[in-house]
PDB file of C-alpha atoms and ligand atoms in Angstrom:
ATOM      1  CA  MET A   1      59.258  27.380  67.569  1.00 50.00           C
ATOM      2  CA  GLU A   2      63.052  27.450  67.057  1.00 51.00           C
ATOM      3  CA  ASN A   3      65.182  27.718  69.878  1.00 61.00           C
ATOM      4  CA  SER A   4      67.615  30.060  67.876  1.00 82.00           C
ATOM      5  CA  ILE A   5      67.568  31.938  64.594  1.00 94.00           C
ATOM      6  CA  GLU A   6      69.925  34.153  62.425  1.00 97.00           C
ATOM      7  CA  TYR A   7      69.786  37.826  63.351  1.00 98.00           C
ATOM      8  CA  SER A   8      71.207  40.603  61.093  1.00 98.00           C
ATOM      9  CA  TRP A   9      71.108  44.212  61.082  1.00 98.00           C
ATOM     10  CA  PRO A  10      68.125  46.048  59.754  1.00 98.00           C
ATOM     11  CA  ILE A  11      69.760  48.986  58.501  1.00 98.00           C
ATOM     12  CA  ILE A  12      73.719  49.486  58.318  1.00 97.00           C
ATOM     13  CA  PRO A  13      74.683  51.937  60.943  1.00 98.00           C
ATOM     14  CA  LYS A  14      76.708  54.653  59.159  1.00 97.00           C
ATOM     15  CA  TYR A  15      76.810  57.611  62.031  1.00 98.00           C
ATOM     16  CA  LYS A  16      78.523  57.827  65.213  1.00 97.00           C
ATOM     17  CA  VAL A  17      76.256  56.436  68.181  1.00 97.00           C
ATOM     18  CA  CYS A  18      75.050  58.702  70.642  1.00 97.00           C
ATOM     19  CA  GLU A  19      74.260  58.119  74.434  1.00 96.00           C
ATOM     20  CA  HIS A  20      70.675  58.923  73.465  1.00 97.00           C
ATOM     21  CA  ASP A  21      70.717  55.959  71.291  1.00 98.00           C
ATOM     22  CA  LYS A  22      71.680  53.498  73.733  1.00 97.00           C
ATOM     23  CA  TYR A  23      69.368  50.831  75.360  1.00 97.00           C
ATOM     24  CA  GLY A  24      68.803  51.438  78.963  1.00 97.00           C
ATOM     25  CA  ILE A  25      68.154  54.435  80.973  1.00 96.00           C
ATOM     26  CA  ARG A  26      68.527  58.268  79.258  1.00 94.00           C
ATOM     27  CA  LYS A  27      69.656  60.993  81.408  1.00 95.00           C
ATOM     28  CA  LYS A  28      67.231  63.048  79.436  1.00 94.00           C
ATOM     29  CA  HIS A  29      64.679  62.003  76.536  1.00 92.00           C
ATOM     30  CA  TYR A  30      64.430  64.649  73.815  1.00 92.00           C
ATOM     31  CA  VAL A  31      60.828  64.576  73.656  1.00 89.00           C
ATOM     32  CA  LEU A  32      59.791  64.259  77.563  1.00 86.00           C
ATOM     33  CA  PHE A  33      62.901  66.213  78.944  1.00 89.00           C
ATOM     34  CA  LYS A  34      63.333  63.925  81.753  1.00 90.00           C
ATOM     35  CA  GLU A  35      64.834  60.544  82.488  1.00 92.00           C
ATOM     36  CA  ARG A  36      63.303  57.890  80.602  1.00 90.00           C
ATOM     37  CA  ALA A  37      64.085  53.955  80.174  1.00 92.00           C
ATOM     38  CA  HIS A  38      64.892  53.254  76.606  1.00 95.00           C
ATOM     39  CA  SER A  39      63.587  49.862  75.585  1.00 95.00           C
ATOM     40  CA  GLY A  40      65.643  49.779  72.479  1.00 97.00           C
ATOM     41  CA  PHE A  41      68.584  50.887  70.338  1.00 98.00           C
ATOM     42  CA  ASP A  42      68.363  53.800  67.804  1.00 98.00           C
ATOM     43  CA  ILE A  43      70.143  53.771  64.463  1.00 98.00           C
ATOM     44  CA  THR A  44      70.541  57.501  63.257  1.00 98.00           C
ATOM     45  CA  ALA A  45      69.980  56.799  59.384  1.00 98.00           C
ATOM     46  CA  ASP A  46      69.291  58.762  56.177  1.00 98.00           C
ATOM     47  CA  TYR A  47      65.636  59.701  55.633  1.00 97.00           C
ATOM     48  CA  GLY A  48      64.237  56.777  53.079  1.00 98.00           C
ATOM     49  CA  THR A  49      66.581  54.375  53.985  1.00 98.00           C
ATOM     50  CA  GLU A  50      65.400  50.742  53.293  1.00 98.00           C
ATOM     51  CA  VAL A  51      64.648  48.526  56.462  1.00 98.00           C
ATOM     52  CA  LYS A  52      64.961  44.782  56.427  1.00 98.00           C
ATOM     53  CA  SER A  53      63.432  42.196  59.009  1.00 98.00           C
ATOM     54  CA  MET A  54      66.087  41.218  61.536  1.00 98.00           C
ATOM     55  CA  ALA A  55      64.927  37.428  61.652  1.00 98.00           C
ATOM     56  CA  LYS A  56      62.623  35.128  60.145  1.00 98.00           C
ATOM     57  CA  GLY A  57      58.908  35.770  61.202  1.00 98.00           C
ATOM     58  CA  LYS A  58      55.434  36.960  60.746  1.00 98.00           C
ATOM     59  CA  VAL A  59      54.084  40.404  60.700  1.00 98.00           C
ATOM     60  CA  VAL A  60      51.841  40.902  63.406  1.00 98.00           C
ATOM     61  CA  CYS A  61      51.074  44.843  63.337  1.00 97.00           C
ATOM     62  CA  VAL A  62      51.610  47.948  61.226  1.00 97.00           C
ATOM     63  CA  GLY A  63      50.755  51.243  61.201  1.00 95.00           C
ATOM     64  CA  PHE A  64      50.715  54.388  63.242  1.00 93.00           C
ATOM     65  CA  ASP A  65      51.557  54.522  67.046  1.00 89.00           C
ATOM     66  CA  GLY A  66      51.208  58.192  68.450  1.00 77.00           C
ATOM     67  CA  THR A  67      50.709  56.999  72.229  1.00 73.00           C
ATOM     68  CA  THR A  68      53.267  57.031  74.955  1.00 64.00           C
ATOM     69  CA  THR A  69      53.074  55.915  78.565  1.00 57.00           C
ATOM     70  CA  GLU A  70      53.086  59.456  79.594  1.00 62.00           C
ATOM     71  CA  GLY A  71      49.643  59.684  78.250  1.00 58.00           C
ATOM     72  CA  HIS A  72      50.393  61.834  75.331  1.00 57.00           C
ATOM     73  CA  ASP A  73      48.409  61.253  72.240  1.00 53.00           C
ATOM     74  CA  GLU A  74      49.673  63.216  69.200  1.00 60.00           C
ATOM     75  CA  PHE A  75      51.200  62.985  65.943  1.00 62.00           C
ATOM     76  CA  ASN A  76      54.695  63.688  67.192  1.00 69.00           C
ATOM     77  CA  THR A  77      54.805  60.961  70.228  1.00 77.00           C
ATOM     78  CA  GLY A  78      55.164  57.057  70.453  1.00 89.00           C
ATOM     79  CA  TYR A  79      56.696  55.005  67.922  1.00 94.00           C
ATOM     80  CA  GLY A  80      54.971  56.804  64.879  1.00 94.00           C
ATOM     81  CA  ASN A  81      55.006  54.561  61.827  1.00 96.00           C
ATOM     82  CA  ARG A  82      55.704  51.103  62.818  1.00 97.00           C
ATOM     83  CA  VAL A  83      56.084  47.617  61.725  1.00 98.00           C
ATOM     84  CA  GLU A  84      55.823  45.083  64.688  1.00 98.00           C
ATOM     85  CA  ILE A  85      57.241  41.220  63.453  1.00 98.00           C
ATOM     86  CA  LEU A  86      56.804  38.004  65.569  1.00 98.00           C
ATOM     87  CA  ASN A  87      60.343  36.294  64.985  1.00 98.00           C
ATOM     88  CA  ASP A  88      60.286  32.512  64.767  1.00 97.00           C
ATOM     89  CA  ASP A  89      61.882  32.173  68.079  1.00 97.00           C
ATOM     90  CA  GLY A  90      59.255  33.793  70.039  1.00 97.00           C
ATOM     91  CA  ARG A  91      60.481  37.085  70.257  1.00 98.00           C
ATOM     92  CA  ARG A  92      58.523  40.163  69.046  1.00 98.00           C
ATOM     93  CA  CYS A  93      60.388  42.830  67.518  1.00 98.00           C
ATOM     94  CA  VAL A  94      59.238  46.699  66.873  1.00 98.00           C
ATOM     95  CA  TYR A  95      60.709  49.040  63.970  1.00 98.00           C
ATOM     96  CA  GLY A  96      59.909  52.517  64.738  1.00 97.00           C
ATOM     97  CA  HIS A  97      59.693  56.219  63.362  1.00 97.00           C
ATOM     98  CA  LEU A  98      59.524  54.804  59.628  1.00 98.00           C
ATOM     99  CA  CYS A  99      58.541  57.462  56.768  1.00 98.00           C
ATOM    100  CA  GLU A 100      56.682  54.305  54.820  1.00 98.00           C
ATOM    101  CA  ILE A 101      55.653  51.038  55.656  1.00 98.00           C
ATOM    102  CA  LEU A 102      55.994  48.368  52.953  1.00 98.00           C
ATOM    103  CA  ALA A 103      54.884  45.145  55.332  1.00 98.00           C
ATOM    104  CA  LYS A 104      51.688  44.306  55.331  1.00 98.00           C
ATOM    105  CA  GLU A 105      50.089  41.876  58.164  1.00 98.00           C
ATOM    106  CA  GLY A 106      50.108  38.591  58.049  1.00 98.00           C
ATOM    107  CA  GLN A 107      53.080  38.495  55.903  1.00 98.00           C
ATOM    108  CA  ILE A 108      55.617  35.937  56.268  1.00 98.00           C
ATOM    109  CA  VAL A 109      59.258  37.714  56.383  1.00 98.00           C
ATOM    110  CA  ASP A 110      63.008  36.859  56.823  1.00 98.00           C
ATOM    111  CA  ASN A 111      66.146  38.839  57.303  1.00 98.00           C
ATOM    112  CA  SER A 112      65.977  40.255  53.181  1.00 98.00           C
ATOM    113  CA  THR A 113      62.585  41.466  53.158  1.00 98.00           C
ATOM    114  CA  ILE A 114      62.248  45.224  53.300  1.00 98.00           C
ATOM    115  CA  ILE A 115      59.544  46.082  55.749  1.00 98.00           C
ATOM    116  CA  GLY A 116      59.845  49.892  55.157  1.00 98.00           C
ATOM    117  CA  LYS A 117      61.858  53.175  55.179  1.00 98.00           C
ATOM    118  CA  THR A 118      63.664  55.206  57.549  1.00 98.00           C
ATOM    119  CA  GLY A 119      61.748  58.320  58.789  1.00 98.00           C
ATOM    120  CA  CYS A 120      61.384  60.844  61.530  1.00 97.00           C
ATOM    121  CA  SER A 121      57.911  60.254  62.602  1.00 95.00           C
ATOM    122  CA  GLY A 122      56.583  59.855  65.817  1.00 92.00           C
ATOM    123  CA  GLY A 123      58.673  60.708  68.884  1.00 92.00           C
ATOM    124  CA  SER A 124      61.548  61.316  66.934  1.00 95.00           C
ATOM    125  CA  ARG A 125      63.601  64.214  66.599  1.00 96.00           C
ATOM    126  CA  VAL A 126      66.646  63.006  64.300  1.00 97.00           C
ATOM    127  CA  PRO A 127      65.909  60.437  61.393  1.00 98.00           C
ATOM    128  CA  HIS A 128      66.559  56.956  62.975  1.00 98.00           C
ATOM    129  CA  LEU A 129      65.307  53.729  63.263  1.00 98.00           C
ATOM    130  CA  HIS A 130      64.261  52.392  66.497  1.00 98.00           C
ATOM    131  CA  ILE A 131      64.603  48.733  67.065  1.00 98.00           C
ATOM    132  CA  GLU A 132      63.424  46.687  70.083  1.00 97.00           C
ATOM    133  CA  ILE A 133      63.493  43.341  70.652  1.00 98.00           C
ATOM    134  CA  ARG A 134      60.626  41.834  73.352  1.00 97.00           C
ATOM    135  CA  LYS A 135      61.539  38.709  74.989  1.00 98.00           C
ATOM    136  CA  THR A 136      58.116  37.226  74.381  1.00 98.00           C
ATOM    137  CA  ASN A 137      55.147  37.970  71.940  1.00 98.00           C
ATOM    138  CA  THR A 138      53.914  40.917  73.950  1.00 95.00           C
ATOM    139  CA  GLU A 139      52.731  44.123  73.565  1.00 93.00           C
ATOM    140  CA  GLU A 140      54.356  45.447  76.888  1.00 92.00           C
ATOM    141  CA  THR A 141      57.384  47.630  76.513  1.00 92.00           C
ATOM    142  CA  GLY A 142      59.859  48.490  79.165  1.00 93.00           C
ATOM    143  CA  LEU A 143      63.285  47.300  80.261  1.00 96.00           C
ATOM    144  CA  ASP A 144      61.937  44.089  81.996  1.00 96.00           C
ATOM    145  CA  TYR A 145      60.076  43.007  78.717  1.00 96.00           C
ATOM    146  CA  THR A 146      62.943  43.606  76.494  1.00 97.00           C
ATOM    147  CA  LEU A 147      66.655  42.653  75.329  1.00 98.00           C
ATOM    148  CA  ASN A 148      69.334  45.060  74.524  1.00 98.00           C
ATOM    149  CA  PRO A 149      69.421  44.535  71.000  1.00 98.00           C
ATOM    150  CA  LEU A 150      73.396  44.808  70.805  1.00 98.00           C
ATOM    151  CA  ASP A 151      73.186  41.220  72.918  1.00 98.00           C
ATOM    152  CA  VAL A 152      71.556  39.727  69.916  1.00 97.00           C
ATOM    153  CA  LEU A 153      72.805  41.228  66.802  1.00 98.00           C
ATOM    154  CA  PRO A 154      76.205  40.439  65.179  1.00 98.00           C
ATOM    155  CA  LYS A 155      78.917  42.285  67.036  1.00 97.00           C
ATOM    156  CA  LEU A 156      79.920  45.593  65.225  1.00 97.00           C
ATOM    157  CA  ASP A 157      83.034  47.618  65.806  1.00 96.00           C
ATOM    158  CA  PHE A 158      80.959  50.930  66.783  1.00 95.00           C
ATOM    159  CA  SER A 159      84.881  52.702  66.773  1.00 93.00           C
ATOM    160  CA  LYS A 160      84.871  52.617  62.896  1.00 95.00           C
ATOM    161  CA  ILE A 161      81.400  53.786  62.435  1.00 96.00           C
ATOM    162  CA  ASN A 162      81.793  57.483  62.796  1.00 93.00           C
ATOM    163  CA  LEU A 163      80.310  59.407  60.307  1.00 98.00           C
ATOM    164  CA  GLU A 164      78.605  62.707  61.161  1.00 98.00           C
ATOM    165  CA  PHE A 165      74.990  63.341  60.601  1.00 98.00           C
ATOM    166  CA  LYS A 166      74.616  66.372  58.718  1.00 97.00           C
ATOM    167  CA  THR A 167      70.888  66.939  57.559  1.00 97.00           C
ATOM    168  CA  GLU A 168      69.506  69.984  58.591  1.00 96.00           C
ATOM    169  CA  PRO A 169      67.483  70.928  60.906  1.00 96.00           C
ATOM    170  CA  TYR A 170      68.297  67.647  62.740  1.00 97.00           C
ATOM    171  CA  ALA A 171      72.135  68.202  62.586  1.00 97.00           C
ATOM    172  CA  GLU A 172      72.075  70.704  65.291  1.00 96.00           C
ATOM    173  CA  LEU A 173      70.818  68.404  67.809  1.00 97.00           C
ATOM    174  CA  TRP A 174      72.437  65.500  66.630  1.00 98.00           C
ATOM    175  CA  LYS A 175      75.939  67.483  67.180  1.00 97.00           C
ATOM    176  CA  LYS A 176      75.058  68.415  70.872  1.00 97.00           C
ATOM    177  CA  MET A 177      73.874  64.528  71.495  1.00 97.00           C
ATOM    178  CA  SER A 178      77.130  63.115  69.858  1.00 97.00           C
ATOM    179  CA  SER A 179      79.321  65.545  71.892  1.00 95.00           C
ATOM    180  CA  GLU A 180      81.809  63.471  74.235  1.00 92.00           C
ATOM    181  CA  LYS A 181      81.829  65.934  76.993  1.00 94.00           C
ATOM    182  CA  ASP A 182      78.240  66.424  77.733  1.00 96.00           C
ATOM    183  CA  PRO A 183      75.634  64.672  75.239  1.00 97.00           C
ATOM    184  CA  TRP A 184      72.847  65.440  77.398  1.00 97.00           C
ATOM    185  CA  ASN A 185      73.280  69.611  77.153  1.00 96.00           C
ATOM    186  CA  PHE A 186      70.370  69.954  74.376  1.00 96.00           C
ATOM    187  CA  SER A 187      67.509  71.983  74.865  1.00 94.00           C
ATOM    188  CA  LYS A 188      63.996  72.729  73.893  1.00 92.00           C
ATOM    189  CA  GLU A 189      65.301  75.492  71.611  1.00 94.00           C
ATOM    190  CA  ASP A 190      67.562  73.123  69.611  1.00 95.00           C
ATOM    191  CA  ILE A 191      64.412  70.916  68.629  1.00 94.00           C
ATOM    192  CA  TRP A 192      62.357  74.188  67.569  1.00 94.00           C
ATOM    193  CA  TYR A 193      61.055  72.063  64.913  1.00 94.00           C
ATOM    194  CA  SER A 194      59.126  69.479  66.911  1.00 90.00           C
ATOM    195  CA  GLU A 195      55.725  70.465  65.880  1.00 87.00           C
ATOM    196  CA  ASP A 196      56.541  70.897  62.177  1.00 91.00           C
ATOM    197  CA  GLU A 197      54.979  67.973  59.918  1.00 91.00           C
ATOM    198  CA  GLN A 198      57.744  69.164  57.296  1.00 95.00           C
ATOM    199  CA  TYR A 199      60.296  67.430  59.844  1.00 95.00           C
ATOM    200  CA  ILE A 200      58.483  64.847  62.015  1.00 93.00           C
ATOM    201  CA  ARG A 201      57.106  62.823  59.218  1.00 94.00           C
TER     202      ARG A 201
HETATM  203 ZN1  LIG B   1      64.446  54.245  70.132  1.00 57.96          ZN
END
C-alpha cells in the first residue's frame, strides 16, 4: 500500500452545489424526509456523463444496491447502480446512482479509467454522482467510517461553478434545493416522480 496517491475529480462539476449535496448532517433527506447523515458528496450531473475513478485501485464490487440502513429494500433507495473501488492507499470509494456500470469486478483502474455513467438510480431524485471515500476497506458507511471528499480531492473554487440544472422533471426540486434562502423547503409533492422508473433509473 502506498501512503499517498493522487486523487482527481471523477467528473467535472458544472452545477451549483446545494446544501443537500454536502458531506455531513442533512436537515432533510429527500427520500426519507428526515435528518440524516450524508457520508459522501453529491455532484449534480447531466444524465450519462462519463465517470472516472478518483485514484488508482482495484474494482471490488459492482451492481445494484437498493438497501438503506432504514430497512428499505426497493428499486429507488440506496446507492442504486454503484461501483466500489479499493484504492492503492487502502481507502474504499463508492460511486453511486449510475445509469450504466462499465467497470468489471477485479479490474485494475487509474484516474483515467471510465467506470460508468451518471444517472438517477436508487435513492436519487436529481441526476447526480454520489462519491464516498471510506477511510479503510470497509463495507460500513456513516460519518465515522468516511472522509469528506472535499478534504481529499483537488481544491475547486465553487463560487465559479454556478450553472443551474434545468432538466425536467428534476429541475423544480433542484431549484428549491439550491435556494439561498431556505434550501430545505421542498416537499413530497415536488418529487411526484419518485416511484417512476422513467425518472429513477
Ligand atoms: Zn450522496
